Structures are given as C-alpha cells and as structure tokens.
Tab-separated table of C-alpha atoms in Angstrom:
chain	number	residue	atom	x	y	z
A	1	MET	CA	165.991	127.690	-34.766
A	2	ALA	CA	169.322	125.886	-34.426
A	3	PHE	CA	168.102	123.115	-36.736
A	4	LEU	CA	167.649	125.556	-39.649
A	5	SER	CA	170.372	126.341	-42.159
A	6	PRO	CA	171.888	129.868	-41.961
A	7	LEU	CA	170.117	130.959	-45.173
A	8	LEU	CA	166.736	129.611	-44.071
A	9	ARG	CA	167.185	131.134	-40.627
A	10	ARG	CA	167.872	134.517	-42.232
A	11	ILE	CA	164.739	134.217	-44.381
A	12	VAL	CA	162.554	133.206	-41.406
A	13	LEU	CA	163.891	136.106	-39.314
A	14	SER	CA	163.313	138.563	-42.164
A	15	TYR	CA	159.670	137.496	-42.436
A	16	PHE	CA	159.390	137.729	-38.648
A	17	TYR	CA	160.676	141.331	-38.643
A	18	VAL	CA	158.319	142.200	-41.500
A	19	ALA	CA	155.364	140.666	-39.617
A	20	ILE	CA	156.195	142.682	-36.475
A	21	TRP	CA	156.411	145.940	-38.444
A	22	ILE	CA	153.151	145.278	-40.318
A	23	ALA	CA	151.327	144.398	-37.068
A	24	LEU	CA	152.537	147.526	-35.258
A	25	SER	CA	151.994	149.876	-38.211
A	26	PHE	CA	148.521	148.396	-38.694
A	27	SER	CA	147.757	148.812	-34.967
A	28	VAL	CA	148.893	152.448	-34.793
A	29	ILE	CA	146.762	153.447	-37.794
A	30	ILE	CA	143.636	151.711	-36.481
A	31	PHE	CA	144.326	153.025	-32.959
A	32	ASN	CA	144.604	156.620	-34.206
A	33	LYS	CA	141.436	156.237	-36.248
A	34	TYR	CA	139.606	154.848	-33.218
A	35	ILE	CA	140.663	157.746	-30.959
A	36	LEU	CA	140.064	160.579	-33.434
A	37	ASP	CA	136.889	159.416	-35.211
A	38	ARG	CA	133.754	161.108	-33.891
A	39	LYS	CA	131.768	157.873	-34.357
A	40	MET	CA	134.191	155.846	-32.208
A	41	TYR	CA	136.141	157.158	-29.194
A	42	ASN	CA	135.252	160.715	-30.215
A	43	TRP	CA	138.393	162.614	-29.197
A	44	PRO	CA	138.930	164.766	-32.313
A	45	TYR	CA	142.135	166.522	-31.249
A	46	PRO	CA	144.857	165.379	-33.690
A	47	ILE	CA	147.430	167.979	-32.597
A	48	SER	CA	147.045	166.984	-28.950
A	49	LEU	CA	147.329	163.295	-29.817
A	50	THR	CA	150.487	163.944	-31.831
A	51	MET	CA	151.954	166.013	-28.992
A	52	ILE	CA	151.299	163.173	-26.544
A	53	HIS	CA	153.130	160.813	-28.918
A	54	MET	CA	156.078	163.203	-29.260
A	55	ALA	CA	156.380	163.788	-25.503
A	56	PHE	CA	156.298	160.035	-24.842
A	57	CYS	CA	158.767	159.230	-27.631
A	58	SER	CA	161.131	162.044	-26.592
A	59	SER	CA	161.234	160.755	-23.017
A	60	LEU	CA	161.847	157.131	-23.978
A	61	ALA	CA	164.388	158.059	-26.655
A	62	PHE	CA	166.309	160.087	-24.052
A	63	VAL	CA	166.388	157.067	-21.724
A	64	LEU	CA	167.550	154.741	-24.531
A	65	VAL	CA	170.262	157.112	-25.779
A	66	ARG	CA	171.531	158.840	-22.626
A	67	VAL	CA	170.724	156.398	-19.792
A	68	LEU	CA	170.702	152.877	-21.208
A	69	ARG	CA	173.013	153.801	-24.117
A	70	VAL	CA	171.324	151.380	-26.497
A	71	VAL	CA	172.585	153.528	-29.377
A	72	ASP	CA	175.212	156.269	-29.409
A	73	PRO	CA	174.172	159.906	-29.936
A	74	VAL	CA	175.305	161.586	-33.130
A	75	ALA	CA	178.026	164.211	-32.879
A	76	MET	CA	176.150	167.364	-33.846
A	77	SER	CA	176.877	171.051	-33.289
A	78	LEU	CA	174.222	173.607	-32.360
A	79	GLU	CA	174.581	175.190	-35.783
A	80	MET	CA	174.023	171.820	-37.451
A	81	TYR	CA	170.973	171.184	-35.270
A	82	LEU	CA	169.410	174.550	-36.048
A	83	SER	CA	170.124	174.419	-39.793
A	84	SER	CA	169.321	170.739	-40.430
A	85	VAL	CA	167.273	169.076	-37.686
A	86	LEU	CA	165.024	172.052	-36.951
A	87	PRO	CA	163.452	172.316	-40.450
A	88	ILE	CA	163.077	168.522	-40.608
A	89	GLY	CA	161.315	168.593	-37.225
A	90	ALA	CA	158.981	171.339	-38.428
A	91	LEU	CA	158.050	169.363	-41.549
A	92	TYR	CA	157.532	166.208	-39.475
A	93	ALA	CA	155.216	168.116	-37.135
A	94	MET	CA	153.101	169.350	-40.049
A	95	SER	CA	153.029	165.904	-41.668
A	96	LEU	CA	151.824	164.184	-38.473
A	97	TRP	CA	149.294	166.912	-37.710
A	98	PHE	CA	147.649	166.778	-41.139
A	99	SER	CA	147.782	162.984	-41.500
A	100	ASN	CA	146.155	162.445	-38.100
A	101	SER	CA	143.561	165.139	-38.870
A	102	ALA	CA	142.540	163.246	-42.024
A	103	TYR	CA	141.268	160.333	-39.893
A	104	ILE	CA	138.442	162.563	-38.666
A	105	TYR	CA	137.091	163.039	-42.181
A	106	LEU	CA	138.112	160.009	-44.274
A	107	SER	CA	137.928	156.242	-44.066
A	108	VAL	CA	141.058	154.208	-43.367
A	109	SER	CA	140.788	152.516	-46.747
A	110	PHE	CA	140.623	155.778	-48.716
A	111	ILE	CA	143.522	157.281	-46.736
A	112	GLN	CA	145.694	154.297	-47.688
A	113	MET	CA	144.765	154.832	-51.327
A	114	LEU	CA	145.773	158.501	-51.135
A	115	LYS	CA	149.075	157.536	-49.493
A	116	ALA	CA	150.001	155.738	-52.716
A	117	LEU	CA	150.940	159.221	-53.982
A	118	MET	CA	153.985	159.284	-51.683
A	119	PRO	CA	156.456	157.875	-54.291
A	120	VAL	CA	155.110	160.438	-56.783
A	121	ALA	CA	155.756	163.330	-54.400
A	122	VAL	CA	159.192	162.051	-53.323
A	123	TYR	CA	160.376	161.467	-56.890
A	124	THR	CA	159.039	164.813	-58.161
A	125	LEU	CA	160.711	166.733	-55.335
A	126	GLY	CA	163.884	164.665	-55.763
A	127	VAL	CA	164.071	165.727	-59.401
A	128	ALA	CA	163.261	169.351	-58.503
A	129	PHE	CA	166.059	169.458	-55.892
A	130	GLN	CA	168.410	167.537	-58.236
A	131	LYS	CA	168.695	164.591	-55.837
A	132	ASP	CA	167.236	162.212	-58.421
A	133	ALA	CA	167.648	162.018	-62.190
A	134	PHE	CA	164.678	162.668	-64.447
A	135	ARG	CA	163.641	159.550	-66.352
A	136	CYS	CA	160.710	159.474	-68.746
A	137	ALA	CA	159.866	155.871	-67.790
A	138	THR	CA	159.786	156.690	-64.072
A	139	MET	CA	157.740	159.851	-64.614
A	140	SER	CA	155.278	157.880	-66.760
A	141	ASN	CA	154.996	155.397	-63.925
A	142	MET	CA	154.337	158.236	-61.469
A	143	LEU	CA	151.633	159.518	-63.807
A	144	LEU	CA	150.049	156.048	-63.778
A	145	VAL	CA	149.994	156.078	-59.960
A	146	SER	CA	148.431	159.561	-59.950
A	147	VAL	CA	145.718	158.546	-62.428
A	148	GLY	CA	144.964	155.465	-60.333
A	149	VAL	CA	144.590	157.533	-57.154
A	150	GLY	CA	142.396	160.005	-59.074
A	151	ILE	CA	140.093	157.181	-60.162
A	152	ALA	CA	139.970	155.873	-56.582
A	153	ALA	CA	139.041	159.358	-55.350
A	154	TYR	CA	136.328	159.648	-58.032
A	155	GLY	CA	134.814	156.379	-56.814
A	156	GLU	CA	134.998	157.222	-53.102
A	157	ALA	CA	131.509	156.889	-51.575
A	158	ASN	CA	132.215	159.233	-48.639
A	159	PHE	CA	134.404	161.798	-50.340
A	160	ASN	CA	135.308	164.741	-48.108
A	161	PHE	CA	137.205	167.620	-49.667
A	162	THR	CA	138.678	168.825	-46.355
A	163	GLY	CA	139.956	165.344	-45.523
A	164	VAL	CA	141.517	164.920	-48.976
A	165	LEU	CA	143.282	168.289	-48.718
A	166	LEU	CA	144.615	167.362	-45.268
A	167	GLN	CA	145.959	164.006	-46.471
A	168	LEU	CA	147.508	165.492	-49.610
A	169	ALA	CA	149.166	168.177	-47.467
A	170	ALA	CA	150.499	165.419	-45.171
A	171	VAL	CA	151.968	163.593	-48.192
A	172	ALA	CA	153.567	166.828	-49.461
A	173	PHE	CA	155.158	167.671	-46.092
A	174	GLU	CA	156.381	164.103	-45.540
A	175	ALA	CA	157.873	163.900	-49.041
A	176	THR	CA	159.640	167.238	-48.493
A	177	ARG	CA	160.971	165.958	-45.174
A	178	LEU	CA	162.373	162.799	-46.796
A	179	VAL	CA	164.098	164.800	-49.541
A	180	LEU	CA	165.499	167.319	-47.029
A	181	ILE	CA	166.932	164.456	-44.971
A	182	GLN	CA	169.022	163.601	-48.030
A	183	ILE	CA	170.008	167.231	-48.614
A	184	LEU	CA	170.599	168.418	-45.033
A	185	LEU	CA	171.785	165.251	-43.284
A	186	ALA	CA	172.855	162.443	-45.636
A	187	SER	CA	174.946	164.771	-47.795
A	188	LYS	CA	176.833	165.855	-44.653
A	189	GLY	CA	177.511	162.279	-43.593
A	190	ILE	CA	174.978	162.314	-40.739
A	191	SER	CA	172.911	159.148	-40.433
A	192	LEU	CA	170.030	158.949	-37.963
A	193	ASN	CA	168.350	155.657	-37.124
A	194	PRO	CA	164.740	155.721	-35.838
A	195	ILE	CA	165.864	155.959	-32.179
A	196	THR	CA	168.300	158.842	-32.663
A	197	SER	CA	165.752	160.451	-35.014
A	198	LEU	CA	163.227	160.451	-32.179
A	199	TYR	CA	165.885	161.719	-29.764
A	200	TYR	CA	166.712	164.748	-31.924
A	201	VAL	CA	163.485	165.381	-33.876
A	202	SER	CA	160.675	164.596	-31.393
A	203	PRO	CA	161.402	167.503	-28.987
A	204	THR	CA	161.579	169.901	-31.950
A	205	CYS	CA	158.340	168.476	-33.322
A	206	LEU	CA	156.678	168.891	-29.912
A	207	VAL	CA	157.709	172.554	-29.691
A	208	PHE	CA	156.460	173.342	-33.197
A	209	LEU	CA	153.099	171.665	-32.522
A	210	THR	CA	152.442	173.838	-29.460
A	211	ILE	CA	151.945	176.858	-31.738
A	212	PRO	CA	148.935	175.563	-33.754
A	213	TRP	CA	147.695	173.661	-30.671
A	214	PHE	CA	147.375	176.890	-28.680
A	215	PHE	CA	145.164	178.491	-31.350
A	216	VAL	CA	143.275	175.466	-32.727
A	217	GLU	CA	142.678	172.999	-29.883
A	218	TYR	CA	143.483	174.760	-26.616
A	219	PRO	CA	140.219	176.797	-26.532
A	220	SER	CA	138.154	173.579	-26.684
A	221	LEU	CA	140.371	171.639	-24.273
A	222	ALA	CA	140.933	174.425	-21.724
A	223	PRO	CA	137.903	173.573	-19.520
A	224	HIS	CA	139.017	169.925	-19.321
A	225	LEU	CA	142.657	170.725	-18.539
A	226	LEU	CA	141.708	172.037	-15.067
A	227	ALA	CA	140.604	168.566	-13.993
A	228	PRO	CA	142.115	166.125	-16.483
A	229	ARG	CA	141.047	162.485	-16.436
A	230	PRO	CA	143.255	160.808	-18.990
A	231	ASP	CA	142.312	157.344	-20.171
A	232	LEU	CA	145.648	155.686	-19.460
A	233	LEU	CA	144.646	152.411	-21.097
A	234	VAL	CA	143.749	154.049	-24.422
A	235	PHE	CA	146.365	156.803	-24.610
A	236	GLY	CA	149.090	154.820	-22.870
A	237	GLY	CA	148.555	151.875	-25.194
A	238	ASN	CA	148.516	154.191	-28.193
A	239	CYS	CA	151.842	155.789	-27.181
A	240	VAL	CA	153.481	152.416	-26.555
A	241	CYS	CA	152.370	151.194	-29.988
A	242	ALA	CA	153.675	154.376	-31.655
A	243	PHE	CA	157.083	154.067	-29.976
A	244	ALA	CA	157.283	150.303	-30.625
A	245	LEU	CA	156.606	151.029	-34.300
A	246	ASN	CA	159.715	153.228	-34.469
A	247	LEU	CA	161.775	150.476	-32.861
A	248	ALA	CA	160.319	148.011	-35.382
A	249	VAL	CA	161.411	150.325	-38.226
A	250	PHE	CA	164.914	150.351	-36.721
A	251	LEU	CA	164.886	146.549	-36.537
A	252	LEU	CA	163.401	145.996	-39.999
A	253	ILE	CA	165.718	148.365	-41.883
A	254	GLY	CA	168.731	147.206	-39.879
A	255	LYS	CA	168.111	143.523	-40.561
A	256	THR	CA	166.704	143.810	-44.104
A	257	SER	CA	166.468	147.084	-46.066
A	258	ALA	CA	164.344	150.201	-46.576
A	259	LEU	CA	163.061	148.667	-49.820
A	260	THR	CA	161.775	145.638	-47.875
A	261	MET	CA	159.789	148.035	-45.708
A	262	ASN	CA	158.303	149.692	-48.800
A	263	VAL	CA	157.203	146.312	-50.179
A	264	ALA	CA	155.814	145.307	-46.773
A	265	GLY	CA	153.951	148.615	-46.728
A	266	VAL	CA	152.059	147.601	-49.871
A	267	VAL	CA	150.912	144.395	-48.128
A	268	LYS	CA	149.911	146.414	-45.051
A	269	ASP	CA	147.840	148.810	-47.186
A	270	TRP	CA	145.773	145.943	-48.625
A	271	MET	CA	145.267	144.537	-45.123
A	272	LEU	CA	144.041	147.923	-43.902
A	273	ILE	CA	141.663	148.275	-46.842
A	274	ALA	CA	140.245	144.811	-46.133
A	275	PHE	CA	139.937	145.595	-42.406
A	276	SER	CA	138.313	148.947	-43.068
A	277	TRP	CA	135.718	147.307	-45.326
A	278	SER	CA	135.014	144.167	-43.282
A	279	VAL	CA	135.307	145.355	-39.648
A	280	ILE	CA	134.857	149.145	-39.574
A	281	LYS	CA	132.242	148.757	-42.348
A	282	ASP	CA	133.627	151.558	-44.488
A	283	ARG	CA	132.211	151.430	-47.974
A	284	VAL	CA	134.696	150.430	-50.687
A	285	THR	CA	133.345	150.730	-54.227
A	286	ALA	CA	134.394	148.887	-57.369
A	287	ILE	CA	135.773	152.133	-58.833
A	288	ASN	CA	137.769	152.595	-55.603
A	289	LEU	CA	139.409	149.221	-56.042
A	290	MET	CA	139.929	149.641	-59.778
A	291	GLY	CA	141.728	152.951	-59.267
A	292	TYR	CA	143.823	151.635	-56.397
A	293	LEU	CA	144.763	148.514	-58.383
A	294	LEU	CA	146.104	150.815	-61.093
A	295	ALA	CA	148.062	152.841	-58.524
A	296	PHE	CA	149.156	149.619	-56.822
A	297	GLY	CA	150.617	148.349	-60.095
A	298	GLY	CA	152.561	151.588	-60.514
A	299	VAL	CA	153.930	151.459	-56.957
A	300	CYS	CA	154.972	147.811	-57.408
A	301	TRP	CA	156.777	148.669	-60.638
A	302	TYR	CA	158.498	151.606	-58.917
A	303	ASN	CA	159.708	149.327	-56.095
A	304	HIS	CA	160.876	146.773	-58.678
A	305	SER	CA	162.812	149.475	-60.554
A	306	LYS	CA	164.423	150.623	-57.308
A	307	LEU	CA	165.440	147.038	-56.540
A	308	GLN	CA	167.062	146.634	-59.968
A	309	GLU	CA	168.822	149.964	-59.547
A	310	MET	CA	170.191	148.894	-56.151
A	311	LYS	CA	171.391	145.569	-57.608
A	312	ALA	CA	173.124	147.360	-60.481
A	313	LYS	CA	174.890	149.774	-58.108
A	314	ASP	CA	175.938	146.901	-55.843
A	315	ALA	CA	177.298	144.925	-58.825
A	316	ALA	CA	179.216	147.996	-60.069
A	317	ARG	CA	180.662	148.583	-56.604
A	318	LYS	CA	181.805	144.967	-56.306
A	319	ALA	CA	183.298	145.048	-59.825
A	320	ALA	CA	185.222	148.228	-59.009
A	321	GLN	CA	186.445	146.712	-55.752
A	322	LEU	CA	187.585	143.558	-57.586
A	323	ASP	CA	189.448	145.629	-60.193
A	324	GLU	CA	191.139	147.598	-57.424
A	325	GLU	CA	192.217	144.384	-55.675
A	326	LYS	CA	193.612	143.008	-58.931
A	327	GLY	CA	195.546	146.245	-59.371
A	328	LEU	CA	196.955	145.968	-55.853
A	329	ILE	CA	198.064	142.373	-56.445
A	330	SER	CA	199.664	143.236	-59.787
A	331	ASP	CA	201.527	146.076	-58.042
A	332	GLY	CA	203.028	143.545	-55.621
A	333	SER	CA	200.670	143.906	-52.647
A	334	THR	CA	200.214	140.785	-50.551
A	335	THR	CA	196.991	138.862	-50.254
A	336	ASP	CA	196.815	139.825	-46.575
A	337	SER	CA	196.840	143.514	-47.420
A	338	VAL	CA	194.043	143.000	-49.938
A	339	VAL	CA	191.945	141.134	-47.363
A	340	GLN	CA	192.656	143.831	-44.804
A	341	LYS	CA	191.550	146.545	-47.261
A	342	ARG	CA	188.339	144.644	-48.042
A	343	GLN	CA	187.539	144.340	-44.340
A	344	SER	CA	188.130	148.059	-43.792
A	345	GLN	CA	185.755	148.905	-46.673
A	346	SER	CA	182.991	146.668	-45.346
A	347	SER	CA	183.261	148.003	-41.778
C-alpha cells in the first residue's frame, strides 16, 4: 500500500481491522450456536464450552505475556487482584454462561435483538453508580431502545421464556462487569487490554465456572469423561476463533477506538440476523424487524451522541492545552520547552 497517501492508508487499514473483527465475532457466535443447538451438533453444555474457552485462552495468554512478552503484565498486588479482578472475573463467568446457554433456546437473530439492550443496562447502571450523568434525552433514547426490543420480543415466532431470561441475565451481568471495570480498575489507573484481561481474568473465570459445572453439567458428562473422545476439529477451531476474536478486539481498539467497535457491532448484528434467516432458516417476522429497527435507531443515536461527546471533550482538552502553552510562552518559556511539554502529555 505504498502508493496510497497516509490518510487513505489509515482509512483502508481501519476498514480492514473492522472487517477482521466482524468476521471473527460473526464466526464465534455461529460456531457456539452450532455446537450448543440440539438440532445441530447437539452438545448442550454451555458451562463446559465456556470452561474450554477459558482454559485455552488462559494458556495462550500466559504464553503471550510471560514467554513471548508480546505485552507487559500489569503491576498488581494480591489485594488489588482479590478486590478488583476477582469480582470482575465472577461477573464475566456468569455473563458467558448465561449468554451461551441462550443459544440452546433462542435463534441467533432474536438473541442479537435482545443484545440491543446492552447500552440501556450500561447507562442505567452507570447512572446508579454515579459513573455517568443522568440526562433526560439519553434516558428517553434508552426507553426507545427498550420499547423496540419489547416489540421485537412480542413478534418473535419461537419465543422461549427461559431463553429470554438467560439472555437478559447475561446482559445484566455483562453491563455490571463493564461498569465495575470503570469503578474498580480505571479509577485506580489500571488499564487492561484484551490480552492482559485474558491473562488475569480467564483463570478466575475458569475457577468460578467449576462450581455450577459440578452441579449442573458434571452428572450428565461423568460417564463420558472416563473415555473422552473430543472432536479436536470442532472444539479446537472454536477455541482458536474465540482467542483470535480477543486479539482482534485488541487490534481494533488500539488502531481505531472502542466507539468504532460499537458501530461495527451494529453492522455485525444485521449480518447475523440476515444469516440466521437465510441460512439457518430461523423465522424472522415483520414485527421482529419493526421492533429491532426502532431499537436500532436508538442505538445509532446513542453511538452518535457518544461520538459528539468525545469530540467535545477532545476539543476542550486541546483548547486547555493551547491556553496553557500560551501562558508558558507569555511567562518567558522557550518554544522548545513548550514542544517538550506537549510531547510528554501525548506520550
């Protein structure tokens, strides 16, 4: 891409990173549905599948952090780990368990529609924990998303109450996890990228999952554990996709932004709905689509508002930095010292 201008090259690479993330996220969701659905691969053990993912990701994350040193580990005391990482790992375990369990009962398309409630849950909890300011316009938008999802649920042809409860519980646990990351980690200056997150959180998640696994799935799996015959192609491929997805998140956020991933997620949801209807042959009704379109509009407006908020904060930061530089120059500081200060702030 040497013949492209720097700006165009950056745009092309951004779309490339987005395409990789969408492809891997899409693949993991369809892969999980294929394994867990009783009409497909028929291995309805969501806790076991999640534990396999966590064991695989923990092992690879350890190699990347401690052996290959792709990223540096975060300086963290035992007290910090127990008070901050442990509860986040527990919430992550519950979120993955319930979200994977929902694939047994619900179609891929309907699950994506229910996931549109994630911004609602995150914003509501953010306001409750005083990590976000209450705004009538934003809350009205969240209400619009909720009404849209409610309409989509009303029009669902294969509505399953158990599956809906599982997916809503997954959304609640994941939203709580995201808010607690801000409270327990970000506020203390600890930043975890997807690789270090897997390194610290995956082992904790694996340990927490063993408790429900022993009571819920072990009795059914016990006879098969004596002479296991794992399908390495299916489960190995599934684990590789799951780990590659985390690396893609690291790449996408690092090269673009978290907001870009949210916008790309909206595109991915429509692709999954189309795939679910056309290939898996899940039934998608007109009321389904009408409700999701309403929720989709609310999510798009929320992402747009977040983008404007980020631009405003960035403009205010740059204005404050410019005023500070002008003050330094008026006080007799040299241009070199101003440049040096700007470089230290950007690093």
